[in-house]
Amino acid sequence: ELPPSHFSAGRAAAVAVGYLRYLRGGPGQGLELRALRRARRQDINDVGHKYYLELELEDVLDKGRTVNCTAEVLYHLGSKGTAPDVQATVQGELRSTEEADKEFYHRIRSLEKELVAENIPDSQGNVPPELEPIHLLAWAASGYVIWQNSTENTKFHLAQVKHVKQVKRSDEDLQFDYVLLLHEMVSQEVIPWEVTVLWHPQRGARVPRDRRQPGHA
Amino acid sequence: MWALLVLIGAASVSAHLEDLSFDGQKVFRVIPQNDEQVEILNFLASMMEVDFWQPDSVTLLRPKMQVDFRIEAEKSFDVEDLLKESGMEYQVLIDNLQAALDAQFDSKARTASHSYEKYNNWDTIAAWTADIAAQNPDLVSRSVIGETFEGRPMYLLKMGKSGPNKKAIFMDCGFHAREWISPAFCQWFVKEAVETYGKDTVMTTLLDELDFYVLPVVNIDGYIYTWTNNRMWRKTRSRNAHSVCIGTDPNRNFDAGWCTAGASKSPCASTYCGSAPESEKETKALADFIREHLSTIKAYLTIHSYSQLLLFPYSYTYNLPPDYKELNSIASAASKELASLYNTTYTYGPGAETIYLAAGGSDDWAYDQGIKYTFTLELRDTGSYGFLLPESLIKPTCEETLLAVKYIANYVLEHLY
């Protein structure tokens, strides 16, 4: 049993939240961690460290609406390049985003010029309302990167969308090429990360391509 | 020194203080310790026009008395040299009287006007420190404790009603450049102090019984850099020998288990501990001030963001401090106070196990110097906006944080040592 205030519990929770954001997140849906209720750690010989978590998540667009979640995060031993295994179950219903998703999809598809934006939020923390879905989609994308790149010695958060460019496609998906700034809490580094996101109202978000931006000092 | 006096005297004969503009004029506060120093002030007053703000007249000067006087711009440097040479305790209450006046008359018309609910750039904050002291001379005085790497004055505000033998609480903000909500809180605290003194019983008692040293921005160069070049910059802006990389992490630069854990020896790293403890001018200035006032400083608070944490020593080791039980219960109660306003949950505990093992922190250093009540606050949020906390959240964040700080201050007052 771990005190929820212990940093290792918080780091595992961040991985679980990243995973969930990737799976459930989108332009109309953003989840954030409201509270870490319980944490347990199990050391499995020759395998790794497994964390059992009870989380309370909040819908960013419908604050006050929370759902409970149980998650398991397994960090593999000698974690050289292997993403942690995550399993998560959300209890209860999240707000339906069908309408918002459809509207966003059609709005972007009908743009004459590809959408381009930068610094979301800006220095003062502002996000123009029309860019909020782009911001939330970035959360979903960063969730994937965070899940895939976390270890017991890291804690990632999305610091800012540095740049985003829409790429028009001939198929049904929307494509956005992001440069995300990821803040890693333990080293305190802010790392630029190039992430390509595909999104579709029914298929959700997928990250086919991502890499740390080369040449970063 | 007498030669200096004669020179000033000679130059003063032609000057007069009846100019319509107060541009560059300074207001000094001195405390002559003995008859000799009173004599120096008398002589000064006889050689040039000195406008005494307190007491009303030079004839009322006595040793140990707080003396405020206005001096015209050209004379102010000589006067300052004279005060330094004489060894008299002094401070510059108002750096530029005209600027302070302008602020009072048309604060709305200024180009980058100050707001407690916006993020203010450094020039605005600097001007604000002068204004707030000028507008509240009974409660606030400004001094300079040192210079940054790039040569900027580090302003410190001393808050509290004048009184003998007062103990003090030291609070700093803006250690890390990108943590903008932190300097915003220090400004908010000062505002609350001057606005609610005489109205809020707790604040009135605190300011009557204690002094608060508030350093609104420690890492000024870095803060400016986040406004002009890189919003995500953290460290100072000092040059490192044998490296193209700039800056040291000021909160890894103190002499507390220095560079043994959670800090990097690489100048390119965000947690670079520096070439030596207190290698940075900013950290040295802070440490020097605290050392000089160690007998009166009873609590040390350092404000950071983000994560919503209330931390106490140690961070440089997993070992618990001797005062663990007491610090833990204060942290618990302060967190509760904070949460009472908007339900914002803070996690509290010793730094090492609550956030990470990290050596060289100012809080651990202050604690090991003997300042028992030492806390690091990491303000909102927990990562959704992170460093980019929206301006609309400045007010609620500051309001709730103030409750925690007042709780801690009150506790310190009731447990002075």
XYZ file of C-alpha atoms in Angstrom:
634
model
C 0.000 0.000 0.000
C 1.337 3.431 -0.921
C 0.346 6.803 0.453
C -1.269 8.596 -2.501
C 1.013 11.500 -1.695
C 4.070 9.460 -2.565
C 5.596 10.542 -5.837
C 5.714 7.055 -7.346
C 1.943 6.767 -7.107
C 1.533 10.125 -8.835
C 3.837 9.104 -11.663
C 1.932 5.897 -12.301
C -1.321 7.845 -12.226
C 0.013 10.216 -14.902
C 0.705 7.217 -17.133
C -2.804 5.883 -16.608
C -4.313 9.284 -17.387
C -2.183 9.566 -20.536
C -3.380 6.159 -21.669
C -7.012 7.078 -21.033
C -6.683 10.402 -22.813
C -5.405 8.603 -25.845
C -8.169 6.024 -25.769
C -11.094 8.243 -24.827
C -9.924 11.722 -25.694
C -10.676 13.772 -28.754
C -11.605 17.261 -29.896
C -14.761 17.124 -27.789
C -13.464 15.256 -24.777
C -10.722 16.000 -22.271
C -10.059 14.100 -19.094
C -7.979 15.265 -16.187
C -7.072 13.701 -12.883
C -9.186 15.066 -10.052
C -7.811 12.835 -7.292
C -5.734 9.765 -6.663
C -7.691 7.857 -4.059
C -5.638 4.735 -3.515
C -2.398 3.271 -4.669
C -0.776 -0.110 -4.201
C 2.528 -1.334 -5.497
C 3.554 -4.877 -6.229
C 7.105 -5.926 -7.047
C 6.974 -8.906 -9.409
C 10.227 -10.834 -9.587
C 11.880 -10.829 -13.012
C 9.001 -8.823 -14.440
C 8.798 -5.360 -12.961
C 6.764 -3.089 -10.702
C 3.002 -3.046 -10.907
C 0.860 -0.242 -9.565
C -2.818 -0.647 -8.725
C -4.612 2.682 -8.728
C -8.011 4.100 -7.893
C -8.508 7.401 -9.655
C -11.167 10.048 -9.917
C -11.264 11.718 -13.321
C -12.960 14.913 -14.380
C -14.417 15.924 -17.736
C -12.687 19.189 -18.589
C -15.645 20.443 -20.614
C -18.147 19.459 -17.954
C -16.424 20.258 -14.688
C -18.125 18.800 -11.692
C -18.812 15.668 -13.683
C -16.444 12.991 -12.434
C -16.017 9.287 -13.026
C -14.137 6.713 -11.039
C -11.484 4.585 -12.607
C -9.355 1.638 -11.623
C -6.057 1.190 -13.395
C -3.057 -1.087 -13.427
C 0.297 0.173 -14.602
C 3.141 -2.302 -15.066
C 6.618 -0.890 -15.583
C 8.830 -3.548 -17.113
C 12.143 -4.401 -15.553
C 15.132 -2.762 -17.184
C 12.619 -0.585 -18.983
C 14.800 0.055 -22.019
C 12.338 1.353 -24.552
C 9.385 -0.779 -23.541
C 6.238 1.118 -22.788
C 4.489 0.305 -19.510
C 1.480 -1.978 -19.783
C -1.702 -0.204 -18.814
C -5.151 -1.513 -18.137
C -7.905 0.846 -17.137
C -11.619 0.579 -16.455
C -13.835 3.592 -16.238
C -16.906 3.235 -14.074
C -19.916 5.157 -15.178
C -20.737 7.184 -18.208
C -18.799 9.988 -19.760
C -20.688 12.752 -21.539
C -21.475 11.902 -25.145
C -19.447 13.916 -27.614
C -21.167 12.734 -30.787
C -22.613 16.115 -31.704
C -19.459 18.070 -30.933
C -17.320 15.542 -32.824
C -19.515 15.693 -35.940
C -19.523 19.462 -35.902
C -15.743 19.661 -35.527
C -15.228 17.089 -38.265
C -17.347 18.986 -40.773
C -15.886 22.346 -39.813
C -12.338 21.166 -40.483
C -13.200 19.242 -43.644
C -14.804 22.326 -45.131
C -11.842 24.634 -44.470
C -10.454 26.007 -47.714
C -6.973 26.479 -46.349
C -5.379 23.986 -43.997
C -5.582 25.028 -40.365
C -2.332 26.302 -38.885
C -1.901 27.528 -35.335
C 0.745 27.936 -32.676
C 1.238 28.478 -28.961
C -1.854 26.855 -27.535
C -2.341 27.993 -24.812
C -0.524 31.288 -25.279
C 1.872 32.716 -22.704
C -0.982 34.009 -20.578
C -2.816 30.658 -20.646
C -5.475 31.701 -23.136
C -6.987 29.317 -25.687
C -9.294 30.892 -28.284
C -12.608 28.960 -28.203
C -12.315 27.826 -31.816
C -8.964 26.224 -31.020
C -10.125 24.377 -27.911
C -10.866 21.174 -29.893
C -7.368 21.310 -31.391
C -6.039 21.696 -27.849
C -8.009 18.692 -26.600
C -6.936 16.597 -29.563
C -3.352 17.460 -28.612
C -4.082 16.142 -25.109
C -5.171 12.862 -26.657
C -2.049 12.737 -28.815
C 0.240 13.618 -25.914
C -1.481 10.900 -23.893
C -0.129 8.344 -26.323
C 3.406 9.757 -26.244
C 3.362 10.004 -22.460
C 2.140 6.441 -22.067
C 4.715 5.086 -24.487
C 7.681 6.962 -23.020
C 7.124 6.871 -19.284
C 9.259 5.104 -16.699
C 9.149 5.071 -12.918
C 11.600 7.967 -13.047
C 9.590 10.292 -15.255
C 6.394 12.297 -15.042
C 5.217 13.934 -18.236
C 2.619 16.631 -18.844
C 1.684 18.471 -22.018
C 3.151 21.946 -21.509
C 2.018 23.595 -24.727
C 1.101 23.021 -28.357
C 3.985 24.805 -30.015
C 2.709 24.360 -33.529
C -0.055 22.526 -35.346
C -0.662 22.111 -39.046
C -3.560 20.344 -40.664
C -2.697 17.994 -43.516
C -5.513 17.336 -45.967
C -6.065 13.698 -46.778
C -7.841 11.863 -49.532
C -9.376 9.352 -47.098
C -11.910 10.005 -44.313
C -9.446 10.848 -41.542
C -8.416 14.274 -40.369
C -4.663 14.639 -39.986
C -2.825 17.119 -37.782
C 0.930 17.382 -37.504
C 1.756 18.741 -34.063
C 4.890 19.959 -32.373
C 4.092 19.429 -28.716
C 6.139 20.632 -25.783
C 6.243 17.950 -23.133
C 7.319 18.903 -19.639
C 9.158 16.139 -17.832
C 8.853 16.876 -14.121
C 11.821 14.930 -12.713
C 14.467 16.330 -15.046
C 12.469 19.544 -15.502
C 13.177 19.434 -19.217
C 10.673 20.720 -21.759
C 10.996 18.490 -24.791
C 9.637 19.280 -28.252
C 7.937 16.291 -29.767
C 6.684 15.892 -33.337
C 3.407 13.983 -33.329
C 1.125 13.083 -36.224
C -2.472 12.476 -35.234
C -5.238 10.944 -37.278
C -8.779 11.442 -36.080
C -12.227 10.385 -37.135
C -15.539 10.680 -35.203
C -16.056 6.931 -35.132
C -12.472 5.712 -35.176
C -11.139 8.127 -32.578
C -7.531 9.287 -32.364
C -4.492 7.374 -33.578
C -0.823 8.305 -33.529
C 0.928 6.660 -36.490
C 4.116 8.674 -36.152
C 5.928 10.440 -33.341
C 9.476 11.423 -32.494
C 11.469 13.682 -30.224
C 12.354 16.700 -32.305
C 15.940 16.237 -33.464
C 18.532 18.911 -32.881
C 17.020 20.115 -29.637
C 19.626 21.666 -27.346
C 34.354 61.996 4.499
C 34.365 65.613 5.572
C 35.903 66.478 2.232
C 32.917 64.870 0.601
C 30.610 66.932 2.776
C 32.381 70.125 1.782
C 32.157 69.226 -1.887
C 28.463 68.517 -1.635
C 28.012 71.729 0.280
C 29.809 73.760 -2.343
C 27.791 72.295 -5.148
C 24.575 72.830 -3.249
C 24.874 76.556 -2.898
C 23.624 77.087 -6.412
C 21.023 74.345 -6.476
C 17.496 74.621 -5.235
C 14.720 72.202 -4.644
C 11.904 74.279 -5.960
C 11.841 72.629 -9.381
C 8.405 71.774 -10.663
C 9.473 68.311 -11.737
C 10.583 65.699 -9.208
C 12.254 63.618 -11.861
C 15.093 61.529 -10.430
C 14.587 62.848 -6.945
C 15.046 60.285 -4.242
C 13.581 59.843 -0.800
C 15.924 58.282 1.728
C 15.151 56.629 5.028
C 17.994 56.669 7.539
C 18.343 55.663 11.150
C 21.152 57.604 12.794
C 22.538 55.473 15.595
C 24.333 58.096 17.642
C 24.983 61.799 18.057
C 27.790 61.725 15.514
C 25.440 60.480 12.822
C 22.788 63.024 13.809
C 25.524 65.659 13.376
C 26.167 64.426 9.848
C 22.509 64.826 9.010
C 22.467 68.262 10.583
C 25.454 69.282 8.506
C 23.823 67.920 5.366
C 20.703 69.904 6.079
C 22.726 73.035 6.581
C 24.676 72.660 3.325
C 21.795 71.926 1.012
C 18.080 71.875 0.896
C 16.867 68.691 2.476
C 13.138 68.251 2.563
C 12.376 66.263 5.705
C 9.296 64.068 5.451
C 9.773 62.728 8.940
C 10.389 64.290 11.347
C 9.101 67.662 10.128
C 12.247 69.509 10.905
C 15.961 68.897 11.313
C 15.749 70.257 14.840
C 13.778 67.192 15.880
C 16.472 64.711 14.838
C 17.537 62.275 17.536
C 19.567 59.061 17.565
C 17.669 55.814 16.767
C 14.918 57.800 15.083
C 13.617 56.870 11.639
C 14.349 59.839 9.390
C 12.880 60.277 5.898
C 14.020 63.053 3.587
C 13.800 64.096 -0.045
C 16.844 65.030 -2.065
C 17.071 66.342 -5.603
C 18.365 64.084 -8.352
C 21.879 65.481 -8.832
C 22.630 65.416 -5.135
C 21.242 61.977 -4.442
C 24.333 60.053 -5.523
C 26.647 62.123 -3.361
C 24.281 61.820 -0.454
C 24.162 58.075 -0.924
C 27.949 57.888 -0.955
C 28.023 59.965 2.197
C 25.571 57.695 3.948
C 27.558 54.632 2.922
C 30.805 56.130 4.163
C 29.298 57.145 7.453
C 28.105 53.605 8.059
C 24.627 54.888 8.734
C 21.781 52.459 8.179
C 19.781 53.723 5.188
C 17.471 52.717 2.384
C 16.088 54.350 -0.713
C 12.381 54.648 0.005
C 11.519 56.171 -3.338
C 13.875 55.779 -6.228
C 12.270 58.322 -8.519
C 9.674 60.574 -6.994
C 8.283 61.730 -10.314
C 7.606 58.170 -11.373
C 5.819 57.462 -8.129
C 3.716 60.584 -8.529
C 2.852 59.754 -12.113
C 1.727 56.380 -10.952
C -0.665 57.906 -8.494
C -2.166 60.367 -10.908
C -2.568 58.369 -14.065
C -2.000 54.726 -13.335
C -4.579 53.749 -15.938
C -2.889 55.679 -18.725
C 0.433 53.888 -18.422
C 1.493 51.740 -21.311
C 1.912 48.470 -19.499
C -0.236 49.139 -16.485
C -0.059 46.900 -13.510
C -2.833 44.515 -12.709
C -3.106 41.985 -9.920
C -5.171 39.762 -12.175
C -2.788 39.724 -15.082
C 0.758 38.588 -15.543
C 2.956 41.683 -15.369
C 6.286 41.987 -17.140
C 9.391 42.893 -15.173
C 9.372 46.636 -15.908
C 5.807 46.829 -14.675
C 6.629 44.858 -11.542
C 9.716 46.989 -10.854
C 7.708 50.177 -11.155
C 4.999 48.667 -8.974
C 7.495 47.973 -6.165
C 8.377 51.659 -6.123
C 4.755 52.750 -6.268
C 3.424 50.432 -3.590
C 6.147 51.597 -1.216
C 5.524 55.245 -2.045
C 1.802 54.888 -1.520
C 2.097 53.032 1.772
C 5.173 54.401 3.538
C 3.928 53.329 6.964
C 3.654 49.722 5.905
C 6.003 49.137 2.990
C 9.586 50.010 2.241
C 11.685 48.894 -0.680
C 15.336 48.021 -0.706
C 17.813 46.367 -3.053
C 19.482 43.190 -1.824
C 21.772 42.625 -4.773
C 22.080 42.454 -8.518
C 21.228 39.812 -11.055
C 23.748 38.392 -13.504
C 22.595 40.885 -16.113
C 22.944 43.730 -13.626
C 19.366 44.343 -12.570
C 18.551 45.429 -9.020
C 16.814 42.809 -6.899
C 14.029 44.619 -5.102
C 12.829 43.506 -1.701
C 9.707 44.819 0.004
C 9.627 44.982 3.778
C 6.076 44.964 5.036
C 4.890 45.717 8.523
C 4.179 48.486 10.975
C 7.370 49.937 12.399
C 8.225 48.569 15.793
C 11.121 47.481 17.997
C 12.512 43.942 18.086
C 10.135 42.542 15.480
C 10.573 39.042 14.177
C 10.122 38.412 10.463
C 8.894 36.011 7.817
C 10.744 35.837 4.511
C 8.835 34.961 1.350
C 10.170 34.809 -2.178
C 8.617 34.230 -5.586
C 9.917 33.734 -9.086
C 12.827 31.391 -8.485
C 12.011 29.626 -11.726
C 11.375 31.900 -14.661
C 8.441 30.089 -16.284
C 6.386 29.806 -13.081
C 4.483 33.026 -13.693
C 1.768 32.471 -11.087
C 4.469 32.683 -8.432
C 5.424 36.385 -8.793
C 1.719 37.059 -9.288
C 1.116 35.666 -5.807
C 3.779 37.800 -4.158
C 2.197 40.886 -5.694
C -1.230 39.736 -4.537
C 0.041 39.197 -1.015
C 1.432 42.715 -0.850
C -1.818 44.152 -2.162
C -3.853 42.258 0.413
C -1.546 43.406 3.163
C -1.864 47.105 2.351
C -5.552 46.953 1.513
C -6.756 44.965 4.483
C -4.490 46.413 7.157
C -6.793 48.027 9.687
C -9.766 46.110 8.304
C -8.894 42.441 8.657
C -7.976 41.545 12.234
C -5.616 38.719 11.303
C -3.699 40.738 8.724
C -3.546 43.749 11.058
C -2.119 41.672 13.879
C 0.359 39.997 11.550
C 1.664 43.285 10.233
C 1.729 44.869 13.672
C 3.587 41.994 15.302
C 5.731 40.716 12.430
C 7.647 41.988 9.457
C 7.299 40.310 6.072
C 10.188 40.387 3.664
C 8.717 39.821 0.200
C 11.035 39.246 -2.755
C 8.637 39.401 -5.713
C 11.018 37.966 -8.322
C 14.277 36.229 -7.471
C 15.274 35.239 -10.991
C 14.585 38.505 -12.786
C 16.794 37.828 -15.811
C 15.094 34.491 -16.385
C 11.650 35.999 -15.950
C 12.371 38.622 -18.580
C 13.671 35.886 -20.882
C 10.329 34.070 -20.639
C 8.646 37.231 -21.842
C 11.037 37.983 -24.698
C 12.449 34.684 -25.942
C 11.364 31.414 -24.432
C 8.261 31.004 -22.320
C 9.537 27.675 -20.992
C 12.874 28.897 -19.620
C 13.568 27.879 -16.022
C 17.080 28.768 -14.953
C 19.048 31.969 -14.473
C 20.716 33.549 -17.494
C 24.309 33.402 -16.352
C 27.084 32.317 -18.663
C 28.779 29.040 -17.922
C 32.503 28.623 -18.398
C 33.442 26.187 -21.183
C 29.873 25.745 -22.378
C 27.492 27.340 -24.848
C 24.648 26.512 -22.506
C 23.264 29.242 -20.292
C 21.983 29.313 -16.768
C 21.910 27.524 -13.437
C 18.880 26.153 -11.626
C 18.683 28.543 -8.681
C 16.858 25.984 -6.586
C 19.712 23.518 -6.905
C 22.309 26.149 -6.156
C 22.091 26.377 -2.374
C 24.467 24.823 0.102
C 22.215 21.982 1.197
C 23.585 18.626 0.158
C 24.613 20.570 -2.904
C 24.535 18.611 -6.168
C 24.319 15.203 -4.481
C 20.914 14.205 -5.879
C 18.242 15.348 -8.269
C 20.534 17.910 -9.846
C 22.801 17.827 -12.855
C 26.456 18.715 -13.249
C 25.835 19.584 -16.863
C 25.397 23.296 -17.661
C 22.975 22.337 -20.422
C 20.559 20.625 -18.039
C 17.504 22.318 -16.581
C 18.553 21.264 -13.096
C 22.186 22.332 -13.388
C 23.422 22.930 -9.857
C 25.948 25.577 -10.839
C 29.734 25.643 -10.565
C 29.527 25.889 -6.775
C 26.925 26.602 -4.080
C 25.725 30.216 -4.402
C 27.598 30.600 -7.676
C 24.666 32.682 -8.883
C 24.518 36.351 -7.912
C 20.816 35.993 -7.253
C 21.115 33.080 -4.840
C 24.093 34.660 -3.123
C 22.152 37.884 -2.590
C 19.247 35.958 -1.099
C 21.468 33.851 1.114
C 23.476 36.870 2.266
C 20.326 38.719 3.234
C 18.973 35.797 5.190
C 22.290 35.242 6.926
C 22.433 38.919 7.860
C 18.937 38.805 9.334
C 19.046 35.295 10.725
C 18.293 36.335 14.274
C 14.979 37.872 13.233
C 13.753 35.578 10.449
C 11.558 32.860 11.928
C 9.954 31.422 8.807
C 10.911 30.998 5.174
C 8.362 30.519 2.377
C 9.308 29.984 -1.226
C 6.622 29.995 -3.926
C 6.768 27.862 -7.060
C 4.421 26.186 -9.528
C 2.944 23.809 -10.556
C 1.626 20.672 -8.796
C -0.425 21.882 -5.838
C 1.960 20.796 -3.137
C 2.908 22.079 0.291
C 6.398 20.804 0.994
C 8.803 21.011 3.874
C 12.348 19.651 4.414
C 14.103 17.614 3.448
C 14.432 17.312 -0.290
C 18.125 16.508 -0.351
C 17.655 13.349 1.670
C 14.870 10.947 2.583
C 15.745 11.536 6.239
C 13.059 13.384 8.147
C 13.878 16.714 9.806
C 13.842 16.934 13.619
C 10.690 19.068 13.456
C 8.878 16.664 11.146
C 5.819 16.159 13.327
C 5.214 19.856 13.808
C 5.880 20.805 10.180
C 3.638 18.025 8.999
C 0.733 19.156 11.127
C 1.175 22.768 10.027
C 1.216 21.626 6.406
C -1.882 19.556 6.953
C -3.787 22.432 8.515
C -2.586 24.970 5.947
C -3.668 22.672 3.113
C -7.085 22.370 4.707
C -7.348 26.150 4.948
C -6.411 26.476 1.312
C -8.971 23.892 0.236
C -11.724 25.580 2.209
C -12.183 28.254 -0.433
C -12.541 26.422 -3.760
C -11.925 22.793 -2.836
C -8.474 22.839 -4.377
C -6.608 19.786 -3.143
C -3.009 20.139 -2.121
C -0.742 17.244 -1.254
C 1.719 17.857 1.540
C 4.796 16.203 2.964
C 8.570 16.242 3.011
C 9.979 17.163 -0.368
C 11.952 14.011 -1.112
C 9.093 11.541 -0.894
C 6.353 13.894 -2.073
C 7.870 15.237 -5.255
C 11.430 14.015 -5.738
C 14.862 13.851 -4.205
C 16.556 17.127 -5.082
C 19.536 18.730 -3.398
C 20.535 22.370 -3.221
C 17.105 23.804 -2.473
C 16.682 27.123 -0.694
C 14.147 25.655 1.721
C 16.484 22.926 2.990
C 19.275 25.482 3.278
C 17.097 27.891 5.264
C 15.977 25.092 7.562
C 19.531 23.967 8.250
C 20.410 27.589 9.031
C 17.963 27.347 11.890
C 14.779 28.739 10.369
C 12.382 26.162 11.710
C 9.233 26.989 9.745
C 10.265 26.459 6.161
C 7.845 25.612 3.371
C 7.833 25.354 -0.393
C 4.505 25.905 -2.081
C 3.846 24.588 -5.577
C 0.746 26.448 -6.753
C -1.959 25.538 -9.297
C -2.537 23.521 -11.349
C -1.656 19.824 -11.547
C -0.654 19.725 -15.205
C -3.614 20.630 -17.395
C -2.281 24.120 -18.030
C 0.894 23.684 -16.019
C 3.076 26.743 -16.366
C 0.520 28.408 -18.633
C -2.099 28.970 -15.957
C -4.820 31.204 -17.452
C -4.977 34.765 -16.119
C -8.573 34.148 -15.124
C -7.261 31.726 -12.499
C -4.801 34.168 -10.927
C -7.389 35.580 -8.536
C -8.777 32.287 -7.174
C -5.303 30.784 -6.948
C -3.983 33.771 -5.031
C -7.009 33.977 -2.752
C -6.743 30.383 -1.634
C -2.955 30.505 -1.318
C -3.267 33.590 0.862
C -5.325 31.575 3.332
C -2.526 29.042 3.659
C 0.145 31.723 4.024
C -1.853 33.599 6.637
C -2.407 30.386 8.529
C 1.300 29.638 8.557
C 2.201 33.213 9.502
C -0.278 33.182 12.328
C 1.063 29.888 13.588
C 4.588 31.286 13.506
C 3.469 34.332 15.461
C 1.936 32.103 18.116
C 5.035 29.933 18.312
C 7.893 32.394 18.163
C 11.260 31.040 19.149
